[in-house]
Amino acid sequence: MADCLFCKIVAGEIPARIVKRSEDALAFRDIDAKAPVHLLVIPARHVAAVRDATGADGERLLGSLLAFAAAAASEQGLDGEGYRIVTNTGRNAGQSVDHLHLHVLGGRKMTWPPG
Ligand code: DGP
């Protein structure tokens, strides 16, 4: 999608520290890391947020994206101590980039509830 920051990262038009890639998904380091490991996992095709991943296609996308995030976390060595996967949807949640993304956070103890 034109003017979408994460679509431009998928297309290689904006550089990113990519750690894992498939035909359908990409994992790269968050530019504003909130943990020693902070990845963003995104679908290659533009979907604005979780609430827009509807129907059978959306279900497949969400399932495969979560599995991809788990594999990326594992490759980062996070299985032993654990990690958190978060997705912000809409303004109340603080979503700032309107291309669906999972935050994968690890490498430190997390607190709950989130702010
Ligand atoms: P959210 O606030 O949930 O929409 O998360 C968006 C995240 O995207 C935020 O943690 C910062 C990150 N981010 C914004 N711009 C860039 C960028 O150009 N490159 C990378 N790697 N991350 C970015």
mmCIF file of C-alpha atoms and ligand atoms in Angstrom:
data_model
loop_
_atom_site.group_PDB
_atom_site.id
_atom_site.type_symbol
_atom_site.label_atom_id
_atom_site.label_comp_id
_atom_site.label_asym_id
_atom_site.label_seq_id
_atom_site.Cartn_x
_atom_site.Cartn_y
_atom_site.Cartn_z
ATOM 1 C CA MET A 1 0.000 0.000 0.000
ATOM 2 C CA ALA A 2 1.395 3.413 -0.946
ATOM 3 C CA ASP A 3 2.504 5.521 1.986
ATOM 4 C CA CYS A 4 2.593 2.618 4.426
ATOM 5 C CA LEU A 5 5.878 2.541 6.343
ATOM 6 C CA PHE A 6 5.847 -1.218 6.896
ATOM 7 C CA CYS A 7 4.889 -1.962 3.270
ATOM 8 C CA LYS A 8 7.992 0.033 2.336
ATOM 9 C CA ILE A 9 10.087 -2.113 4.686
ATOM 10 C CA VAL A 10 8.637 -5.250 3.057
ATOM 11 C CA ALA A 11 9.531 -3.813 -0.370
ATOM 12 C CA GLY A 12 13.080 -2.938 0.759
ATOM 13 C CA GLU A 13 12.474 0.767 0.180
ATOM 14 C CA ILE A 14 13.200 1.578 3.831
ATOM 15 C CA PRO A 15 16.017 -0.292 5.595
ATOM 16 C CA ALA A 16 15.321 -2.473 8.615
ATOM 17 C CA ARG A 17 17.251 -4.990 10.675
ATOM 18 C CA ILE A 18 15.475 -8.065 9.349
ATOM 19 C CA VAL A 19 15.902 -11.266 11.353
ATOM 20 C CA LYS A 20 13.469 -13.597 9.574
ATOM 21 C CA ARG A 21 11.618 -13.547 6.290
ATOM 22 C CA SER A 22 9.174 -15.776 4.440
ATOM 23 C CA GLU A 23 7.018 -15.197 1.395
ATOM 24 C CA ASP A 24 4.175 -14.081 3.666
ATOM 25 C CA ALA A 25 5.819 -12.486 6.711
ATOM 26 C CA LEU A 26 8.758 -10.485 7.958
ATOM 27 C CA ALA A 27 10.374 -10.058 11.398
ATOM 28 C CA PHE A 28 12.650 -7.108 12.059
ATOM 29 C CA ARG A 29 14.003 -5.208 15.060
ATOM 30 C CA ASP A 30 11.867 -2.386 16.447
ATOM 31 C CA ILE A 31 13.604 0.980 16.005
ATOM 32 C CA ASP A 32 12.496 1.976 19.523
ATOM 33 C CA ALA A 33 13.230 -1.230 21.411
ATOM 34 C CA LYS A 34 11.499 -1.683 24.779
ATOM 35 C CA ALA A 35 13.369 -4.874 25.690
ATOM 36 C CA PRO A 36 16.748 -6.453 24.874
ATOM 37 C CA VAL A 37 14.941 -8.356 22.104
ATOM 38 C CA HIS A 38 12.093 -6.423 20.486
ATOM 39 C CA LEU A 39 10.913 -7.678 17.118
ATOM 40 C CA LEU A 40 8.043 -6.569 14.938
ATOM 41 C CA VAL A 41 6.384 -9.380 12.995
ATOM 42 C CA ILE A 42 4.273 -8.255 10.063
ATOM 43 C CA PRO A 43 2.379 -9.818 7.177
ATOM 44 C CA ALA A 44 3.908 -9.083 3.771
ATOM 45 C CA ARG A 45 0.528 -7.987 2.448
ATOM 46 C CA HIS A 46 -1.116 -4.891 3.837
ATOM 47 C CA VAL A 47 -3.670 -5.471 6.592
ATOM 48 C CA ALA A 48 -4.226 -2.470 8.844
ATOM 49 C CA ALA A 49 -4.791 -4.236 12.175
ATOM 50 C CA VAL A 50 -6.032 -7.448 13.797
ATOM 51 C CA ARG A 51 -9.622 -6.264 13.500
ATOM 52 C CA ASP A 52 -9.196 -6.125 9.726
ATOM 53 C CA ALA A 53 -7.963 -9.715 9.407
ATOM 54 C CA THR A 54 -11.427 -11.135 8.774
ATOM 55 C CA GLY A 55 -12.876 -14.228 7.135
ATOM 56 C CA ALA A 56 -11.045 -17.418 6.298
ATOM 57 C CA ASP A 57 -8.081 -15.526 4.808
ATOM 58 C CA GLY A 58 -7.763 -13.418 7.933
ATOM 59 C CA GLU A 59 -7.868 -16.495 10.172
ATOM 60 C CA ARG A 60 -5.130 -18.135 8.156
ATOM 61 C CA LEU A 61 -3.047 -14.971 8.208
ATOM 62 C CA LEU A 62 -3.339 -14.568 11.995
ATOM 63 C CA GLY A 63 -2.531 -18.218 12.643
ATOM 64 C CA SER A 64 0.515 -18.257 10.416
ATOM 65 C CA LEU A 65 1.715 -14.872 11.712
ATOM 66 C CA LEU A 66 1.590 -16.103 15.318
ATOM 67 C CA ALA A 67 3.452 -19.277 14.379
ATOM 68 C CA PHE A 68 6.037 -17.176 12.515
ATOM 69 C CA ALA A 69 6.457 -14.943 15.583
ATOM 70 C CA ALA A 70 6.949 -17.981 17.826
ATOM 71 C CA ALA A 71 9.585 -19.347 15.444
ATOM 72 C CA ALA A 72 11.364 -15.968 15.363
ATOM 73 C CA ALA A 73 11.312 -15.795 19.179
ATOM 74 C CA SER A 74 12.730 -19.298 19.367
ATOM 75 C CA GLU A 75 15.522 -18.369 16.949
ATOM 76 C CA GLN A 76 16.336 -15.378 19.168
ATOM 77 C CA GLY A 77 16.861 -17.792 22.091
ATOM 78 C CA LEU A 78 13.763 -16.685 24.000
ATOM 79 C CA ASP A 79 12.072 -20.042 24.615
ATOM 80 C CA GLY A 80 13.812 -20.767 27.913
ATOM 81 C CA GLU A 81 13.046 -17.584 29.855
ATOM 82 C CA GLY A 82 9.904 -16.695 27.915
ATOM 83 C CA TYR A 83 8.663 -13.692 26.029
ATOM 84 C CA ARG A 84 5.583 -11.596 25.339
ATOM 85 C CA ILE A 85 3.674 -11.132 22.087
ATOM 86 C CA VAL A 86 1.505 -8.002 21.906
ATOM 87 C CA THR A 87 -0.492 -6.407 19.138
ATOM 88 C CA ASN A 88 -1.928 -2.920 19.529
ATOM 89 C CA THR A 89 -5.168 -2.345 17.640
ATOM 90 C CA GLY A 90 -6.508 1.166 17.252
ATOM 91 C CA ARG A 91 -5.971 4.405 19.076
ATOM 92 C CA ASN A 92 -6.848 3.355 22.626
ATOM 93 C CA ALA A 93 -4.235 0.619 22.423
ATOM 94 C CA GLY A 94 -1.633 3.047 21.075
ATOM 95 C CA GLN A 95 -1.295 1.650 17.554
ATOM 96 C CA SER A 96 0.937 4.127 15.731
ATOM 97 C CA VAL A 97 1.595 2.260 12.466
ATOM 98 C CA ASP A 98 -1.491 1.095 10.595
ATOM 99 C CA HIS A 99 -0.013 -2.139 9.262
ATOM 100 C CA LEU A 100 -0.770 -5.158 11.461
ATOM 101 C CA HIS A 101 2.241 -6.036 13.603
ATOM 102 C CA LEU A 102 3.023 -8.308 16.508
ATOM 103 C CA HIS A 103 5.544 -7.021 19.032
ATOM 104 C CA VAL A 104 7.770 -9.842 20.302
ATOM 105 C CA LEU A 105 9.451 -8.733 23.528
ATOM 106 C CA GLY A 106 11.989 -10.737 25.468
ATOM 107 C CA GLY A 107 15.265 -10.748 27.345
ATOM 108 C CA ARG A 108 13.930 -9.174 30.531
ATOM 109 C CA LYS A 109 11.223 -9.748 33.139
ATOM 110 C CA MET A 110 7.894 -8.211 32.105
ATOM 111 C CA THR A 111 5.343 -6.584 34.368
ATOM 112 C CA TRP A 112 1.567 -6.867 34.250
ATOM 113 C CA PRO A 113 -0.782 -5.141 33.579
ATOM 114 C CA PRO A 114 0.639 -3.151 30.656
ATOM 115 C CA GLY A 115 0.270 0.612 30.884
HETATM 116 P P1 DGP B 1 2.660 0.415 17.609
HETATM 117 O O1 DGP B 1 2.839 1.624 18.502
HETATM 118 O O2 DGP B 1 2.091 -0.786 18.331
HETATM 119 O O3 DGP B 1 1.909 0.773 16.355
HETATM 120 O O4 DGP B 1 4.125 0.001 17.197
HETATM 121 C C1 DGP B 1 4.819 0.562 16.123
HETATM 122 C C2 DGP B 1 6.263 0.292 16.357
HETATM 123 O O5 DGP B 1 6.952 0.531 15.151
HETATM 124 C C3 DGP B 1 6.928 1.155 17.426
HETATM 125 O O6 DGP B 1 7.350 0.333 18.507
HETATM 126 C C4 DGP B 1 8.108 1.785 16.731
HETATM 127 C C5 DGP B 1 8.242 0.977 15.466
HETATM 128 N N1 DGP B 1 8.719 1.731 14.312
HETATM 129 C C6 DGP B 1 8.201 2.903 13.843
HETATM 130 N N2 DGP B 1 8.872 3.293 12.756
HETATM 131 C C7 DGP B 1 9.816 2.340 12.513
HETATM 132 C C8 DGP B 1 10.815 2.181 11.497
HETATM 133 O O7 DGP B 1 10.971 2.978 10.575
HETATM 134 N N3 DGP B 1 11.604 1.081 11.591
HETATM 135 C C9 DGP B 1 11.461 0.149 12.593
HETATM 136 N N4 DGP B 1 12.301 -0.885 12.593
HETATM 137 N N5 DGP B 1 10.523 0.277 13.553
HETATM 138 C C10 DGP B 1 9.708 1.355 13.510
#
